[in-house]
Amino acid sequence: MAEHYPRWQKATIQQLMLERRVLLLSGPRQSGKTTLARELESDRTEYRTLDDGTLREAAENDPQGFIKRGTDTLIIDEVQRIPSLLSAIKKAVDEDTRPGQYLLTGSANIQSLPTVRESLAGRIAKIRLRPLAHGEIKRIGPRFIDSAFNQTFSRSHIHYDRDALLEMAFKGGFPEPITLKGRGRKRWHIDYINAIMERDLKEIAKIYRKNAIRELVNILAAWSGRFMDISAIGSGLSIQRPTIESYINALETLYLVERVYPWTKTDYARVGKQSKLFMVDSGLMTSLLNWKMDQVRLDSDRSGKLMETFAFNEIMAQVDAGDGRYELFHYRDREKREIDFLIEREDDALLAIEIKAGSAIDKHDFNHMTWFQNNLAKGQTFVGIILYAGEIPASFGNNLWAVPFGLLWS
């Protein structure tokens, strides 16, 4: 049985339930949404799940009757299964504008579903729940981004060498498989993907070539951390580009893959416009690719790709926990200057993050950040860090730092 972990988003949910009529908690299946929603149960709430066949039939046949509340708050789990409930909820909360009436959970991005006609704009707040961040596993708050902007890096932290970090990345963050060993964990991940392919996918999209989309999932796992190139991604699938794009959109809707958009807030004419693609869980990625620890340890390309995906999963969880204060981008221009991640704070301050799987950093590793700082971040607060497998945070001057990976959750 999976251990219970406190989630960073719980306090945000509790606050928003005091402010908004409807709250939507969304994220991939098995990421802990139901567990978190049920933590909020009390004698003032009622819980109903649309994974229950009888309740699903009732909701489909009488949406207005299904959403009637006998308590202050009605929790509806897996609401994407009956999209017509959203129109019924809109009518109810327009007649009664009190906050905290409905807490919905969904394993698909409801606004992306073709069957959804109601956005609940102005009535709904959305919260994203991801697989566990390592800070949640360690029961430590999401303090890293604030510390990085303030350049206050603790020297009293546990050191994680490269092998320890790779082991964490292999486990990923889904609550159940992190307790399993190698083969059992891989079996869980493969069963997870197969279940989504067989059930959830057909509920949100018309998939005519199931084998092709299953192969596409593997291709996207191998593509994690790279720039989107639809032609190259689909080169071995023998399906047309619009179909590939619709399949990728479906996988995004189910929170299996995610795009990081380019930072383009500049008049610099040579900034790239391609998004980067990431798997939403590094452990799922390694299982889909059938990677072995011994192979990845000796392969700098694989280890670099894995560590960047792992870092993305960790950083995005902290961005989400920032309650709208941060946005995540990447940077690349036509001269091939790249920054893996660029976090923009609500006051336009910028935090640049590069990922290195090794334990040695020199000044040349900061060349792209230094160019960006001198040419594009003039007049803005700019901090640049390289996350690495070393032991201590080290200043390289001009707000540039080498920072141990372990400080992400220390």
mmCIF file of N, CA, C and O in Angstrom, residues 358-402:
data_model
loop_
_atom_site.group_PDB
_atom_site.id
_atom_site.type_symbol
_atom_site.label_atom_id
_atom_site.label_comp_id
_atom_site.label_asym_id
_atom_site.label_seq_id
_atom_site.Cartn_x
_atom_site.Cartn_y
_atom_site.Cartn_z
ATOM 1 N N GLY A 358 26.734 16.050 -14.298
ATOM 2 C CA GLY A 358 28.047 15.829 -13.707
ATOM 3 C C GLY A 358 28.268 16.607 -12.426
ATOM 4 O O GLY A 358 27.412 17.348 -11.955
ATOM 5 N N SER A 359 29.465 16.452 -11.857
ATOM 6 C CA SER A 359 29.774 17.061 -10.562
ATOM 7 C C SER A 359 30.834 18.150 -10.666
ATOM 8 O O SER A 359 31.336 18.626 -9.646
ATOM 9 N N ALA A 360 31.193 18.548 -11.895
ATOM 10 C CA ALA A 360 32.205 19.596 -12.077
ATOM 11 C C ALA A 360 31.640 20.689 -12.975
ATOM 12 O O ALA A 360 31.080 20.414 -14.038
ATOM 13 N N ILE A 361 31.776 21.947 -12.542
ATOM 14 C CA ILE A 361 31.285 23.102 -13.286
ATOM 15 C C ILE A 361 32.440 24.087 -13.445
ATOM 16 O O ILE A 361 33.219 24.298 -12.511
ATOM 17 N N ASP A 362 32.579 24.709 -14.639
ATOM 18 C CA ASP A 362 33.549 25.800 -14.793
ATOM 19 C C ASP A 362 32.856 27.016 -15.396
ATOM 20 O O ASP A 362 31.682 26.956 -15.775
ATOM 21 N N LYS A 363 33.580 28.109 -15.495
ATOM 22 C CA LYS A 363 32.954 29.383 -15.885
ATOM 23 C C LYS A 363 32.357 29.345 -17.288
ATOM 24 O O LYS A 363 31.399 30.073 -17.584
ATOM 25 N N HIS A 364 32.907 28.500 -18.160
ATOM 26 C CA HIS A 364 32.394 28.437 -19.532
ATOM 27 C C HIS A 364 30.983 27.845 -19.586
ATOM 28 O O HIS A 364 30.250 28.090 -20.548
ATOM 29 N N ASP A 365 30.599 27.096 -18.566
ATOM 30 C CA ASP A 365 29.244 26.540 -18.529
ATOM 31 C C ASP A 365 28.191 27.634 -18.398
ATOM 32 O O ASP A 365 27.010 27.387 -18.654
ATOM 33 N N PHE A 366 28.610 28.838 -18.001
ATOM 34 C CA PHE A 366 27.676 29.952 -17.816
ATOM 35 C C PHE A 366 27.626 30.880 -19.035
ATOM 36 O O PHE A 366 26.973 31.922 -18.978
ATOM 37 N N ASN A 367 28.290 30.516 -20.136
ATOM 38 C CA ASN A 367 28.398 31.445 -21.273
ATOM 39 C C ASN A 367 27.033 31.915 -21.795
ATOM 40 O O ASN A 367 26.831 33.097 -22.059
ATOM 41 N N HIS A 368 26.102 30.989 -21.950
ATOM 42 C CA HIS A 368 24.796 31.363 -22.507
ATOM 43 C C HIS A 368 24.011 32.238 -21.529
ATOM 44 O O HIS A 368 23.342 33.197 -21.945
ATOM 45 N N MET A 369 24.107 31.922 -20.252
ATOM 46 C CA MET A 369 23.439 32.756 -19.254
ATOM 47 C C MET A 369 24.044 34.157 -19.221
ATOM 48 O O MET A 369 23.317 35.155 -19.125
ATOM 49 N N THR A 370 25.371 34.232 -19.306
ATOM 50 C CA THR A 370 26.037 35.533 -19.263
ATOM 51 C C THR A 370 25.625 36.385 -20.455
ATOM 52 O O THR A 370 25.344 37.588 -20.319
ATOM 53 N N TRP A 371 25.557 35.767 -21.639
ATOM 54 C CA TRP A 371 25.116 36.507 -22.830
ATOM 55 C C TRP A 371 23.686 37.011 -22.633
ATOM 56 O O TRP A 371 23.390 38.175 -22.925
ATOM 57 N N PHE A 372 22.809 36.148 -22.153
ATOM 58 C CA PHE A 372 21.414 36.530 -21.927
ATOM 59 C C PHE A 372 21.339 37.672 -20.918
ATOM 60 O O PHE A 372 20.610 38.653 -21.111
ATOM 61 N N GLN A 373 22.099 37.545 -19.835
ATOM 62 C CA GLN A 373 22.093 38.555 -18.777
ATOM 63 C C GLN A 373 22.538 39.913 -19.321
ATOM 64 O O GLN A 373 21.940 40.941 -19.004
ATOM 65 N N ASN A 374 23.551 39.920 -20.169
ATOM 66 C CA ASN A 374 24.119 41.168 -20.676
ATOM 67 C C ASN A 374 23.314 41.780 -21.820
ATOM 68 O O ASN A 374 23.379 42.993 -22.049
ATOM 69 N N ASN A 375 22.560 40.947 -22.560
ATOM 70 C CA ASN A 375 21.905 41.429 -23.767
ATOM 71 C C ASN A 375 20.381 41.493 -23.696
ATOM 72 O O ASN A 375 19.772 42.350 -24.349
ATOM 73 N N LEU A 376 19.771 40.610 -22.944
ATOM 74 C CA LEU A 376 18.308 40.547 -22.940
ATOM 75 C C LEU A 376 17.684 40.858 -21.581
ATOM 76 O O LEU A 376 16.490 41.133 -21.519
ATOM 77 N N ALA A 377 18.452 40.771 -20.523
ATOM 78 C CA ALA A 377 17.886 40.972 -19.180
ATOM 79 C C ALA A 377 18.321 42.308 -18.576
ATOM 80 O O ALA A 377 18.315 42.470 -17.358
ATOM 81 N N LYS A 378 18.679 43.257 -19.429
ATOM 82 C CA LYS A 378 19.108 44.568 -18.923
ATOM 83 C C LYS A 378 17.984 45.228 -18.141
ATOM 84 O O LYS A 378 16.851 45.300 -18.604
ATOM 85 N N GLY A 379 18.311 45.686 -16.948
ATOM 86 C CA GLY A 379 17.322 46.364 -16.129
ATOM 87 C C GLY A 379 16.411 45.431 -15.356
ATOM 88 O O GLY A 379 15.569 45.903 -14.579
ATOM 89 N N GLN A 380 16.539 44.121 -15.571
ATOM 90 C CA GLN A 380 15.729 43.149 -14.837
ATOM 91 C C GLN A 380 16.605 42.411 -13.837
ATOM 92 O O GLN A 380 17.793 42.162 -14.080
ATOM 93 N N THR A 381 15.987 42.024 -12.713
ATOM 94 C CA THR A 381 16.686 41.136 -11.798
ATOM 95 C C THR A 381 16.925 39.814 -12.511
ATOM 96 O O THR A 381 16.008 39.229 -13.084
ATOM 97 N N PHE A 382 18.170 39.342 -12.502
ATOM 98 C CA PHE A 382 18.514 38.095 -13.190
ATOM 99 C C PHE A 382 19.431 37.276 -12.307
ATOM 100 O O PHE A 382 20.467 37.761 -11.840
ATOM 101 N N VAL A 383 19.043 36.029 -12.074
ATOM 102 C CA VAL A 383 19.870 35.067 -11.345
ATOM 103 C C VAL A 383 20.017 33.837 -12.232
ATOM 104 O O VAL A 383 19.034 33.362 -12.816
ATOM 105 N N GLY A 384 21.227 33.340 -12.365
ATOM 106 C CA GLY A 384 21.464 32.142 -13.166
ATOM 107 C C GLY A 384 22.091 31.048 -12.326
ATOM 108 O O GLY A 384 23.067 31.298 -11.609
ATOM 109 N N ILE A 385 21.521 29.840 -12.383
ATOM 110 C CA ILE A 385 22.092 28.729 -11.616
ATOM 111 C C ILE A 385 22.244 27.504 -12.514
ATOM 112 O O ILE A 385 21.470 27.297 -13.457
ATOM 113 N N ILE A 386 23.251 26.736 -12.215
ATOM 114 C CA ILE A 386 23.419 25.416 -12.827
ATOM 115 C C ILE A 386 23.221 24.382 -11.734
ATOM 116 O O ILE A 386 23.942 24.378 -10.727
ATOM 117 N N LEU A 387 22.212 23.540 -11.894
ATOM 118 C CA LEU A 387 22.012 22.427 -10.961
ATOM 119 C C LEU A 387 22.969 21.311 -11.355
ATOM 120 O O LEU A 387 22.985 20.867 -12.504
ATOM 121 N N TYR A 388 23.760 20.843 -10.370
ATOM 122 C CA TYR A 388 24.760 19.825 -10.677
ATOM 123 C C TYR A 388 24.864 18.834 -9.531
ATOM 124 O O TYR A 388 24.225 18.990 -8.490
ATOM 125 N N ALA A 389 25.647 17.789 -9.754
ATOM 126 C CA ALA A 389 25.740 16.713 -8.767
ATOM 127 C C ALA A 389 26.867 16.941 -7.764
ATOM 128 O O ALA A 389 27.326 15.989 -7.117
ATOM 129 N N GLY A 390 27.306 18.184 -7.621
ATOM 130 C CA GLY A 390 28.362 18.499 -6.669
ATOM 131 C C GLY A 390 27.844 18.628 -5.244
ATOM 132 O O GLY A 390 26.665 18.414 -4.967
ATOM 133 N N GLU A 391 28.735 19.021 -4.338
ATOM 134 C CA GLU A 391 28.406 19.008 -2.909
ATOM 135 C C GLU A 391 28.032 20.365 -2.342
ATOM 136 O O GLU A 391 27.259 20.439 -1.377
ATOM 137 N N ILE A 392 28.562 21.476 -2.907
ATOM 138 C CA ILE A 392 28.337 22.771 -2.267
ATOM 139 C C ILE A 392 27.870 23.804 -3.297
ATOM 140 O O ILE A 392 28.240 23.742 -4.468
ATOM 141 N N PRO A 393 27.051 24.781 -2.851
ATOM 142 C CA PRO A 393 26.712 25.899 -3.723
ATOM 143 C C PRO A 393 27.923 26.814 -3.880
ATOM 144 O O PRO A 393 28.579 27.150 -2.892
ATOM 145 N N ALA A 394 28.241 27.179 -5.117
ATOM 146 C CA ALA A 394 29.437 27.968 -5.376
ATOM 147 C C ALA A 394 29.086 29.160 -6.260
ATOM 148 O O ALA A 394 28.467 28.998 -7.312
ATOM 149 N N SER A 395 29.483 30.363 -5.816
ATOM 150 C CA SER A 395 29.229 31.573 -6.583
ATOM 151 C C SER A 395 30.280 31.745 -7.673
ATOM 152 O O SER A 395 31.475 31.549 -7.437
ATOM 153 N N PHE A 396 29.823 32.106 -8.887
ATOM 154 C CA PHE A 396 30.723 32.433 -9.986
ATOM 155 C C PHE A 396 30.646 33.924 -10.324
ATOM 156 O O PHE A 396 31.068 34.340 -11.397
ATOM 157 N N GLY A 397 30.107 34.710 -9.391
ATOM 158 C CA GLY A 397 30.006 36.150 -9.583
ATOM 159 C C GLY A 397 28.825 36.543 -10.455
ATOM 160 O O GLY A 397 28.256 35.730 -11.186
ATOM 161 N N ASN A 398 28.436 37.821 -10.359
ATOM 162 C CA ASN A 398 27.361 38.384 -11.194
ATOM 163 C C ASN A 398 26.056 37.604 -11.085
ATOM 164 O O ASN A 398 25.364 37.383 -12.089
ATOM 165 N N ASN A 399 25.710 37.166 -9.884
ATOM 166 C CA ASN A 399 24.452 36.432 -9.631
ATOM 167 C C ASN A 399 24.416 35.071 -10.326
ATOM 168 O O ASN A 399 23.335 34.555 -10.633
ATOM 169 N N LEU A 400 25.565 34.473 -10.571
ATOM 170 C CA LEU A 400 25.645 33.164 -11.214
ATOM 171 C C LEU A 400 26.167 32.140 -10.214
ATOM 172 O O LEU A 400 27.158 32.386 -9.517
ATOM 173 N N TRP A 401 25.499 30.975 -10.162
ATOM 174 C CA TRP A 401 25.794 29.979 -9.135
ATOM 175 C C TRP A 401 25.788 28.561 -9.690
ATOM 176 O O TRP A 401 24.980 28.231 -10.571
ATOM 177 N N ALA A 402 26.657 27.727 -9.135
ATOM 178 C CA ALA A 402 26.542 26.273 -9.276
ATOM 179 C C ALA A 402 25.873 25.778 -7.995
ATOM 180 O O ALA A 402 26.342 26.063 -6.892
#
